[in-house]
mmCIF file of C-alpha atoms in Angstrom:
data_model
loop_
_atom_site.group_PDB
_atom_site.id
_atom_site.type_symbol
_atom_site.label_atom_id
_atom_site.label_comp_id
_atom_site.label_asym_id
_atom_site.label_seq_id
_atom_site.Cartn_x
_atom_site.Cartn_y
_atom_site.Cartn_z
ATOM 1 C CA MET I 1 0.348 26.527 -1.711
ATOM 2 C CA ASN I 2 3.637 25.026 -0.471
ATOM 3 C CA ILE I 3 4.036 21.652 1.265
ATOM 4 C CA LEU I 4 6.970 20.523 3.419
ATOM 5 C CA ILE I 5 7.561 16.769 3.766
ATOM 6 C CA LEU I 6 9.959 15.830 6.577
ATOM 7 C CA SER I 7 12.111 12.679 6.606
ATOM 8 C CA SER I 8 10.955 11.767 3.114
ATOM 9 C CA GLY I 9 13.586 9.026 2.743
ATOM 10 C CA THR I 10 12.614 6.553 0.022
ATOM 11 C CA ARG I 11 8.975 7.648 -0.210
ATOM 12 C CA ASN I 12 9.280 9.019 -3.762
ATOM 13 C CA LYS I 13 5.657 8.315 -4.632
ATOM 14 C CA ILE I 14 4.339 10.569 -1.863
ATOM 15 C CA VAL I 15 6.399 13.452 -3.236
ATOM 16 C CA GLN I 16 5.236 12.753 -6.795
ATOM 17 C CA TYR I 17 1.575 12.649 -5.735
ATOM 18 C CA PHE I 18 1.780 15.985 -3.925
ATOM 19 C CA LYS I 19 3.441 17.593 -6.945
ATOM 20 C CA LYS I 20 0.710 16.228 -9.186
ATOM 21 C CA ALA I 21 -2.015 17.553 -6.840
ATOM 22 C CA LEU I 22 -0.427 21.017 -6.794
ATOM 23 C CA ALA I 23 -0.183 21.013 -10.597
ATOM 24 C CA GLY I 24 2.357 23.823 -10.590
ATOM 25 C CA ASN I 25 0.370 25.999 -8.171
ATOM 26 C CA GLY I 26 2.903 25.623 -5.389
ATOM 27 C CA LYS I 27 6.034 23.770 -4.368
ATOM 28 C CA VAL I 28 6.852 20.519 -2.609
ATOM 29 C CA ILE I 29 9.871 20.880 -0.331
ATOM 30 C CA CYS I 30 11.510 17.854 1.282
ATOM 31 C CA THR I 31 13.967 17.322 4.110
ATOM 32 C CA ASP I 32 16.095 14.390 5.150
ATOM 33 C CA MET I 33 19.217 13.929 7.247
ATOM 34 C CA SER I 34 20.910 12.327 4.236
ATOM 35 C CA SER I 35 21.478 13.808 0.805
ATOM 36 C CA LEU I 36 21.295 10.215 -0.452
ATOM 37 C CA ALA I 37 17.562 9.988 0.277
ATOM 38 C CA PRO I 38 16.184 9.479 -3.248
ATOM 39 C CA SER I 39 12.837 11.165 -2.611
ATOM 40 C CA VAL I 40 14.416 14.583 -2.098
ATOM 41 C CA TYR I 41 15.390 14.684 -5.782
ATOM 42 C CA GLU I 42 11.708 14.394 -6.726
ATOM 43 C CA ALA I 43 10.966 17.614 -4.811
ATOM 44 C CA ASP I 44 11.036 21.162 -6.112
ATOM 45 C CA LYS I 45 13.638 21.886 -3.446
ATOM 46 C CA PHE I 46 15.201 20.015 -0.543
ATOM 47 C CA TYR I 47 17.168 20.632 2.626
ATOM 48 C CA THR I 48 19.604 18.309 4.372
ATOM 49 C CA VAL I 49 18.846 18.699 8.075
ATOM 50 C CA PRO I 50 20.251 17.359 11.380
ATOM 51 C CA ARG I 51 18.909 14.225 13.048
ATOM 52 C CA MET I 52 15.526 15.004 14.616
ATOM 53 C CA THR I 53 16.961 14.386 18.115
ATOM 54 C CA ALA I 54 19.647 17.047 17.647
ATOM 55 C CA PRO I 55 19.376 20.238 19.747
ATOM 56 C CA GLY I 56 17.652 23.000 17.823
ATOM 57 C CA TYR I 57 16.187 20.667 15.206
ATOM 58 C CA ILE I 58 12.683 22.105 15.408
ATOM 59 C CA ASP I 59 14.081 25.621 14.970
ATOM 60 C CA VAL I 60 15.740 24.471 11.733
ATOM 61 C CA ILE I 61 12.383 23.218 10.458
ATOM 62 C CA LEU I 62 10.601 26.412 11.522
ATOM 63 C CA ASP I 63 13.219 28.469 9.659
ATOM 64 C CA ILE I 64 12.603 26.422 6.503
ATOM 65 C CA CYS I 65 8.862 26.998 6.869
ATOM 66 C CA LYS I 66 9.389 30.752 7.125
ATOM 67 C CA LYS I 67 11.833 30.913 4.238
ATOM 68 C CA GLU I 68 9.739 28.765 1.889
ATOM 69 C CA GLU I 69 6.348 30.127 3.034
ATOM 70 C CA ILE I 70 5.137 26.641 3.880
ATOM 71 C CA ASP I 71 1.372 26.187 4.226
ATOM 72 C CA GLY I 72 1.373 22.607 5.517
ATOM 73 C CA VAL I 73 3.997 20.320 7.049
ATOM 74 C CA LEU I 74 3.957 16.560 7.654
ATOM 75 C CA SER I 75 6.409 13.799 8.467
ATOM 76 C CA LEU I 76 6.714 10.270 7.107
ATOM 77 C CA ILE I 77 8.345 8.697 10.192
ATOM 78 C CA ASP I 78 6.687 7.848 13.501
ATOM 79 C CA PRO I 79 8.933 9.518 16.126
ATOM 80 C CA GLU I 80 8.776 12.873 14.339
ATOM 81 C CA LEU I 81 4.976 12.961 14.444
ATOM 82 C CA SER I 82 4.949 13.676 18.178
ATOM 83 C CA LEU I 83 7.587 16.379 17.770
ATOM 84 C CA LEU I 84 5.516 18.176 15.149
ATOM 85 C CA ALA I 85 2.333 17.892 17.201
ATOM 86 C CA GLN I 86 4.118 19.142 20.318
ATOM 87 C CA ASN I 87 5.154 22.288 18.440
ATOM 88 C CA ARG I 88 1.882 22.810 16.566
ATOM 89 C CA GLU I 89 1.371 26.317 17.994
ATOM 90 C CA LYS I 90 4.853 27.450 16.941
ATOM 91 C CA PHE I 91 4.088 26.400 13.368
ATOM 92 C CA ALA I 92 0.647 28.026 13.476
ATOM 93 C CA ALA I 93 2.252 31.289 14.609
ATOM 94 C CA ILE I 94 4.177 31.473 11.310
ATOM 95 C CA GLY I 95 1.200 30.402 9.178
ATOM 96 C CA THR I 96 2.080 26.718 8.813
ATOM 97 C CA THR I 97 -0.443 23.969 9.562
ATOM 98 C CA VAL I 98 0.804 20.713 11.066
ATOM 99 C CA ILE I 99 -1.019 18.019 9.089
ATOM 100 C CA GLY I 100 -1.631 15.335 11.656
ATOM 101 C CA SER I 101 -3.080 14.235 14.958
ATOM 102 C CA SER I 102 -2.587 15.549 18.477
ATOM 103 C CA TYR I 103 0.552 14.907 20.521
ATOM 104 C CA GLU I 104 -1.361 12.548 22.825
ATOM 105 C CA LEU I 105 -2.620 10.429 19.926
ATOM 106 C CA CYS I 106 0.798 10.335 18.244
ATOM 107 C CA GLU I 107 2.303 9.110 21.514
ATOM 108 C CA MET I 108 -0.463 6.554 22.020
ATOM 109 C CA SER I 109 0.041 5.230 18.498
ATOM 110 C CA LEU I 110 3.785 4.901 19.079
ATOM 111 C CA ASP I 111 3.210 3.003 22.346
ATOM 112 C CA LYS I 112 1.543 -0.284 21.396
ATOM 113 C CA TYR I 113 0.601 -1.170 24.957
ATOM 114 C CA GLN I 114 -1.022 2.207 25.527
ATOM 115 C CA MET I 115 -2.978 1.723 22.299
ATOM 116 C CA TYR I 116 -4.071 -1.717 23.501
ATOM 117 C CA GLN I 117 -5.312 -0.251 26.780
ATOM 118 C CA TRP I 118 -7.339 2.386 24.912
ATOM 119 C CA LEU I 119 -8.858 -0.151 22.536
ATOM 120 C CA LYS I 120 -9.785 -2.497 25.375
ATOM 121 C CA ALA I 121 -11.279 0.316 27.479
ATOM 122 C CA HIS I 122 -13.430 1.465 24.542
ATOM 123 C CA GLY I 123 -14.743 -1.973 23.646
ATOM 124 C CA TYR I 124 -12.856 -2.719 20.434
ATOM 125 C CA HIS I 125 -11.652 -6.195 19.503
ATOM 126 C CA CYS I 126 -7.854 -6.284 19.852
ATOM 127 C CA ALA I 127 -5.033 -8.700 20.610
ATOM 128 C CA LYS I 128 -4.459 -9.382 24.322
ATOM 129 C CA SER I 129 -1.245 -7.667 25.398
ATOM 130 C CA TYR I 130 0.982 -7.759 28.462
ATOM 131 C CA MET I 131 3.893 -5.736 29.811
ATOM 132 C CA ASP I 132 4.077 -7.990 32.900
ATOM 133 C CA LYS I 133 5.279 -11.451 31.891
ATOM 134 C CA GLN I 134 4.067 -12.952 35.182
ATOM 135 C CA ALA I 135 0.530 -11.796 34.415
ATOM 136 C CA PHE I 136 0.907 -13.457 31.011
ATOM 137 C CA TYR I 137 2.110 -16.714 32.577
ATOM 138 C CA GLU I 138 -0.891 -16.681 34.916
ATOM 139 C CA ASP I 139 -3.259 -16.267 31.972
ATOM 140 C CA VAL I 140 -1.513 -19.119 30.132
ATOM 141 C CA ALA I 141 -2.024 -21.348 33.170
ATOM 142 C CA ALA I 142 -5.688 -20.284 33.327
ATOM 143 C CA GLY I 143 -6.198 -21.065 29.630
ATOM 144 C CA LYS I 144 -6.938 -17.435 28.710
ATOM 145 C CA ILE I 145 -4.148 -17.269 26.125
ATOM 146 C CA THR I 146 -1.941 -19.821 24.361
ATOM 147 C CA TYR I 147 1.372 -19.942 22.514
ATOM 148 C CA PRO I 148 2.639 -18.822 20.071
ATOM 149 C CA VAL I 149 2.724 -15.120 20.917
ATOM 150 C CA PHE I 150 4.618 -12.099 19.667
ATOM 151 C CA VAL I 151 7.231 -10.384 21.805
ATOM 152 C CA LYS I 152 8.032 -6.870 20.621
ATOM 153 C CA PRO I 153 9.138 -3.461 21.890
ATOM 154 C CA ALA I 154 6.115 -1.556 23.200
ATOM 155 C CA ARG I 155 7.511 1.512 21.431
ATOM 156 C CA GLY I 156 8.734 0.645 17.978
ATOM 157 C CA SER I 157 7.952 0.602 14.273
ATOM 158 C CA ALA I 158 8.681 -1.202 10.992
ATOM 159 C CA SER I 159 8.403 -4.638 12.697
ATOM 160 C CA ILE I 160 11.859 -4.154 14.192
ATOM 161 C CA ALA I 161 12.901 -6.646 16.930
ATOM 162 C CA ILE I 162 9.668 -8.666 16.787
ATOM 163 C CA SER I 163 9.912 -12.332 17.763
ATOM 164 C CA LYS I 164 7.325 -15.083 17.412
ATOM 165 C CA VAL I 165 7.686 -17.109 20.597
ATOM 166 C CA TYR I 166 6.528 -20.642 21.382
ATOM 167 C CA ASP I 167 7.629 -21.163 25.002
ATOM 168 C CA ARG I 168 8.262 -19.583 28.405
ATOM 169 C CA GLU I 169 12.017 -20.067 28.232
ATOM 170 C CA THR I 170 12.331 -17.845 25.158
ATOM 171 C CA ILE I 171 10.211 -15.140 26.761
ATOM 172 C CA ASP I 172 12.413 -15.190 29.852
ATOM 173 C CA LEU I 173 15.506 -14.920 27.657
ATOM 174 C CA LEU I 174 14.153 -11.982 25.635
ATOM 175 C CA PHE I 175 12.983 -10.102 28.737
ATOM 176 C CA SER I 176 16.379 -10.613 30.388
ATOM 177 C CA HIS I 177 18.140 -8.882 27.492
ATOM 178 C CA SER I 178 15.767 -6.008 26.716
ATOM 179 C CA ASP I 179 13.587 -3.506 28.541
ATOM 180 C CA GLY I 180 10.217 -2.182 27.423
ATOM 181 C CA LEU I 181 9.041 -5.413 25.840
ATOM 182 C CA MET I 182 5.422 -6.467 25.552
ATOM 183 C CA ILE I 183 3.790 -9.818 24.870
ATOM 184 C CA GLN I 184 0.971 -9.818 22.332
ATOM 185 C CA GLU I 185 -1.537 -12.473 21.394
ATOM 186 C CA PHE I 186 -0.940 -14.070 18.004
ATOM 187 C CA LEU I 187 -3.985 -13.495 15.825
ATOM 188 C CA GLU I 188 -4.499 -16.196 13.194
ATOM 189 C CA GLY I 189 -6.412 -14.512 10.405
ATOM 190 C CA GLN I 190 -6.366 -12.213 7.388
ATOM 191 C CA GLU I 191 -4.237 -9.107 7.859
ATOM 192 C CA ILE I 192 -5.797 -5.932 6.471
ATOM 193 C CA GLY I 193 -4.503 -2.417 5.899
ATOM 194 C CA ALA I 194 -6.645 0.719 5.865
ATOM 195 C CA ASP I 195 -5.605 4.095 4.478
ATOM 196 C CA VAL I 196 -7.873 6.680 6.099
ATOM 197 C CA TYR I 197 -8.274 10.447 5.889
ATOM 198 C CA ILE I 198 -9.991 12.417 8.639
ATOM 199 C CA ASP I 199 -10.932 15.936 7.561
ATOM 200 C CA LEU I 200 -8.947 18.640 9.390
ATOM 201 C CA ILE I 201 -11.986 20.941 9.414
ATOM 202 C CA THR I 202 -14.993 18.705 10.150
ATOM 203 C CA HIS I 203 -13.033 16.017 12.065
ATOM 204 C CA ARG I 204 -15.028 13.399 10.139
ATOM 205 C CA VAL I 205 -13.655 10.408 8.266
ATOM 206 C CA VAL I 206 -14.057 11.295 4.589
ATOM 207 C CA SER I 207 -12.056 8.578 2.807
ATOM 208 C CA ILE I 208 -11.251 4.924 3.522
ATOM 209 C CA PHE I 209 -9.351 2.442 1.365
ATOM 210 C CA THR I 210 -8.950 -1.158 2.555
ATOM 211 C CA LYS I 211 -6.740 -3.926 1.261
ATOM 212 C CA LYS I 212 -6.071 -7.536 2.156
ATOM 213 C CA LYS I 213 -2.361 -8.043 2.673
ATOM 214 C CA ILE I 214 -0.840 -10.880 0.711
ATOM 215 C CA LEU I 215 2.849 -10.430 1.517
ATOM 216 C CA MET I 216 4.755 -8.279 4.010
ATOM 217 C CA ARG I 217 8.407 -7.218 3.934
ATOM 218 C CA ALA I 218 10.224 -5.286 6.703
ATOM 219 C CA GLY I 219 6.919 -4.242 8.256
ATOM 220 C CA GLU I 220 5.469 -2.849 5.020
ATOM 221 C CA THR I 221 2.900 -4.254 2.620
ATOM 222 C CA ASP I 222 4.629 -5.774 -0.401
ATOM 223 C CA LYS I 223 1.606 -7.267 -2.163
ATOM 224 C CA ALA I 224 -2.078 -6.615 -1.493
ATOM 225 C CA VAL I 225 -5.529 -6.654 -3.083
ATOM 226 C CA SER I 226 -8.288 -4.066 -2.650
ATOM 227 C CA PHE I 227 -11.673 -4.986 -1.156
ATOM 228 C CA ARG I 228 -14.728 -3.310 0.363
ATOM 229 C CA ASP I 229 -16.824 -4.188 3.415
ATOM 230 C CA GLU I 230 -19.376 -1.790 4.871
ATOM 231 C CA LYS I 231 -19.039 -3.423 8.302
ATOM 232 C CA LEU I 232 -15.326 -2.614 8.294
ATOM 233 C CA PHE I 233 -15.913 0.929 7.005
ATOM 234 C CA GLN I 234 -18.333 1.552 9.867
ATOM 235 C CA LEU I 235 -15.821 0.232 12.425
ATOM 236 C CA ILE I 236 -13.039 2.442 11.032
ATOM 237 C CA ARG I 237 -15.265 5.546 11.027
ATOM 238 C CA GLN I 238 -16.325 4.936 14.620
ATOM 239 C CA PHE I 239 -12.803 4.229 15.848
ATOM 240 C CA ALA I 240 -11.009 7.099 14.098
ATOM 241 C CA GLU I 241 -13.609 9.706 15.072
ATOM 242 C CA GLU I 242 -14.008 8.456 18.655
ATOM 243 C CA ALA I 243 -10.248 8.495 19.200
ATOM 244 C CA GLY I 244 -9.959 11.931 17.585
ATOM 245 C CA PHE I 245 -7.363 11.262 14.888
ATOM 246 C CA LEU I 246 -6.857 13.927 12.211
ATOM 247 C CA GLY I 247 -5.399 13.893 8.729
ATOM 248 C CA GLN I 248 -3.847 10.778 7.229
ATOM 249 C CA ILE I 249 -3.684 7.559 9.250
ATOM 250 C CA ASP I 250 -2.757 3.975 8.438
ATOM 251 C CA ILE I 251 -4.499 1.203 10.417
ATOM 252 C CA ASP I 252 -3.467 -2.451 10.734
ATOM 253 C CA ILE I 253 -6.434 -4.775 11.259
ATOM 254 C CA PHE I 254 -6.935 -8.541 11.497
ATOM 255 C CA GLN I 255 -10.047 -10.423 10.441
ATOM 256 C CA VAL I 256 -10.479 -13.457 12.686
ATOM 257 C CA ASP I 257 -13.562 -15.694 12.453
ATOM 258 C CA GLY I 258 -15.620 -12.904 10.889
ATOM 259 C CA GLU I 259 -14.643 -10.243 13.450
ATOM 260 C CA TYR I 260 -12.290 -7.323 12.902
ATOM 261 C CA PHE I 261 -9.493 -6.751 15.425
ATOM 262 C CA ILE I 262 -7.710 -3.378 15.421
ATOM 263 C CA SER I 263 -3.979 -3.933 15.837
ATOM 264 C CA GLU I 264 -1.955 -0.743 15.316
ATOM 265 C CA VAL I 265 -2.275 2.810 14.010
ATOM 266 C CA ASN I 266 0.336 4.897 12.221
ATOM 267 C CA PRO I 267 -0.876 8.536 12.120
ATOM 268 C CA ARG I 268 0.860 9.202 8.786
ATOM 269 C CA PHE I 269 1.016 7.907 5.220
ATOM 270 C CA GLY I 270 1.731 4.187 5.366
ATOM 271 C CA GLY I 271 4.142 2.427 3.042
ATOM 272 C CA GLY I 272 1.227 0.885 1.138
ATOM 273 C CA TYR I 273 -0.597 4.166 0.465
ATOM 274 C CA PRO I 274 0.294 4.187 -3.275
ATOM 275 C CA HIS I 275 -2.195 1.311 -3.651
ATOM 276 C CA ALA I 276 -4.992 3.587 -2.404
ATOM 277 C CA TYR I 277 -3.888 6.517 -4.549
ATOM 278 C CA GLU I 278 -3.663 4.493 -7.748
ATOM 279 C CA CYS I 279 -7.178 3.182 -7.066
ATOM 280 C CA GLY I 280 -8.504 6.744 -6.921
ATOM 281 C CA CYS I 281 -8.197 7.727 -3.235
ATOM 282 C CA ASP I 282 -6.277 10.990 -3.692
ATOM 283 C CA HIS I 283 -5.634 12.091 -0.105
ATOM 284 C CA MET I 284 -3.181 14.758 -1.277
ATOM 285 C CA LYS I 285 -6.096 16.625 -2.826
ATOM 286 C CA LEU I 286 -8.034 16.291 0.448
ATOM 287 C CA ILE I 287 -5.096 17.814 2.343
ATOM 288 C CA LEU I 288 -4.787 20.726 -0.092
ATOM 289 C CA ASN I 289 -8.531 21.392 0.186
ATOM 290 C CA ASN I 290 -8.283 21.555 3.970
ATOM 291 C CA LEU I 291 -5.299 23.908 3.840
ATOM 292 C CA GLN I 292 -7.414 26.233 1.677
ATOM 293 C CA GLY I 293 -10.241 26.130 4.228
ATOM 294 C CA ILE I 294 -12.397 23.744 2.174
ATOM 295 C CA ALA I 295 -14.088 20.867 4.021
ATOM 296 C CA ASN I 296 -14.089 17.595 2.076
ATOM 297 C CA GLU I 297 -17.208 15.604 1.309
ATOM 298 C CA ARG I 298 -17.405 12.047 2.584
ATOM 299 C CA ARG I 299 -16.552 9.552 -0.188
ATOM 300 C CA ILE I 300 -15.877 6.169 1.378
ATOM 301 C CA GLY I 301 -15.266 2.995 -0.577
ATOM 302 C CA CYS I 302 -15.207 4.765 -3.944
ATOM 303 C CA TYR I 303 -12.745 2.415 -5.604
ATOM 304 C CA GLU I 304 -12.673 -0.859 -7.480
ATOM 305 C CA GLU I 305 -12.242 -4.188 -5.693
ATOM 306 C CA ASP I 306 -9.726 -6.909 -6.605
ATOM 307 C CA VAL I 307 -7.056 -4.457 -7.758
ATOM 308 C CA CYS I 308 -3.627 -5.780 -6.794
ATOM 309 C CA MET I 309 -0.574 -3.823 -5.705
ATOM 310 C CA MET I 310 2.845 -5.409 -6.306
ATOM 311 C CA LYS I 311 5.916 -3.525 -5.132
ATOM 312 C CA TYR I 312 9.195 -3.799 -6.970
ATOM 313 C CA ASN I 313 12.625 -2.210 -6.676
ATOM 314 C CA GLU I 314 13.691 0.855 -8.638
ATOM 315 C CA VAL I 315 16.962 2.773 -8.662
ATOM 316 C CA MET I 316 17.953 6.423 -8.942
ATOM 317 C CA VAL I 317 21.372 7.241 -10.376
ATOM 318 C CA ARG I 318 22.729 10.778 -10.479
ATOM 319 C CA LYS I 319 25.885 12.727 -9.805
ATOM 320 C CA ILE I 320 25.664 14.706 -6.576
ATOM 321 C CA ASP I 321 28.061 16.533 -4.307
ATOM 322 C CA VAL I 322 28.131 14.430 -1.136
ATOM 323 C CA ALA I 323 30.756 13.665 1.482
ATOM 324 C CA LEU I 324 30.817 9.939 2.321
#
């Protein structure tokens, strides 16, 4: 059983966890566009590949899958998820399973306004969002929304280019300098992260881990504490299965006045997943089971509460042959 992890970057723990799950009965292969990505040196083998937007990139990945007899492939960055899903049949033709959701869901997750429209249409609590600033101004005048609000790219990740805005003048300034911006209601409440696995065979949610976020850094959870709530588990099961997500997803949620608001979805391993793994939610094992044709049993909330995750910096030092 061989796994290919694309754009592994600094996600060393993900590589380590897959190697542990395989226990020597297969290889973990990594790719990155830089040979200075530390995670690739955790892998059994790695390839330095072109940028994912380069012509012929997907053919490079398909060639690696053939050469290394890859059973399952996944990516750890958002834009590449759609590319994998779009070429799912090409991978299947060579015996490789794309571990992830459909192209349409990957695109919807990448487009925050499209996700908002889906959530609203299906009756889920979510932050009011606008692409049309005039419509926003009208709602402000009508008392339907108040400042502050967030202004962010509708398509983006890692909290890049997000501004907390307190007045109309700043919104006008931001919109005059950038295209594709959206305005989003500021939710005052507890931010929550959910690491979820939807079985590739049964299409049912089989594992959920939830954590209250204590501190964020560069769009990722820096400190968090585990907790359980059956009401939240039920909401996550309903949402993930109704939308049709598959494999690993990461959901951002806010708890406001006792209600849960779904904010964003990343259909991949989130940066805070090690918290779930170390608490006993081994989603690598669930993936390997699915690749072997084994459906996973539902085990939701099987972890201890009040376990804290605290990230810290580590370094890797080694001599390598690299052109700078």
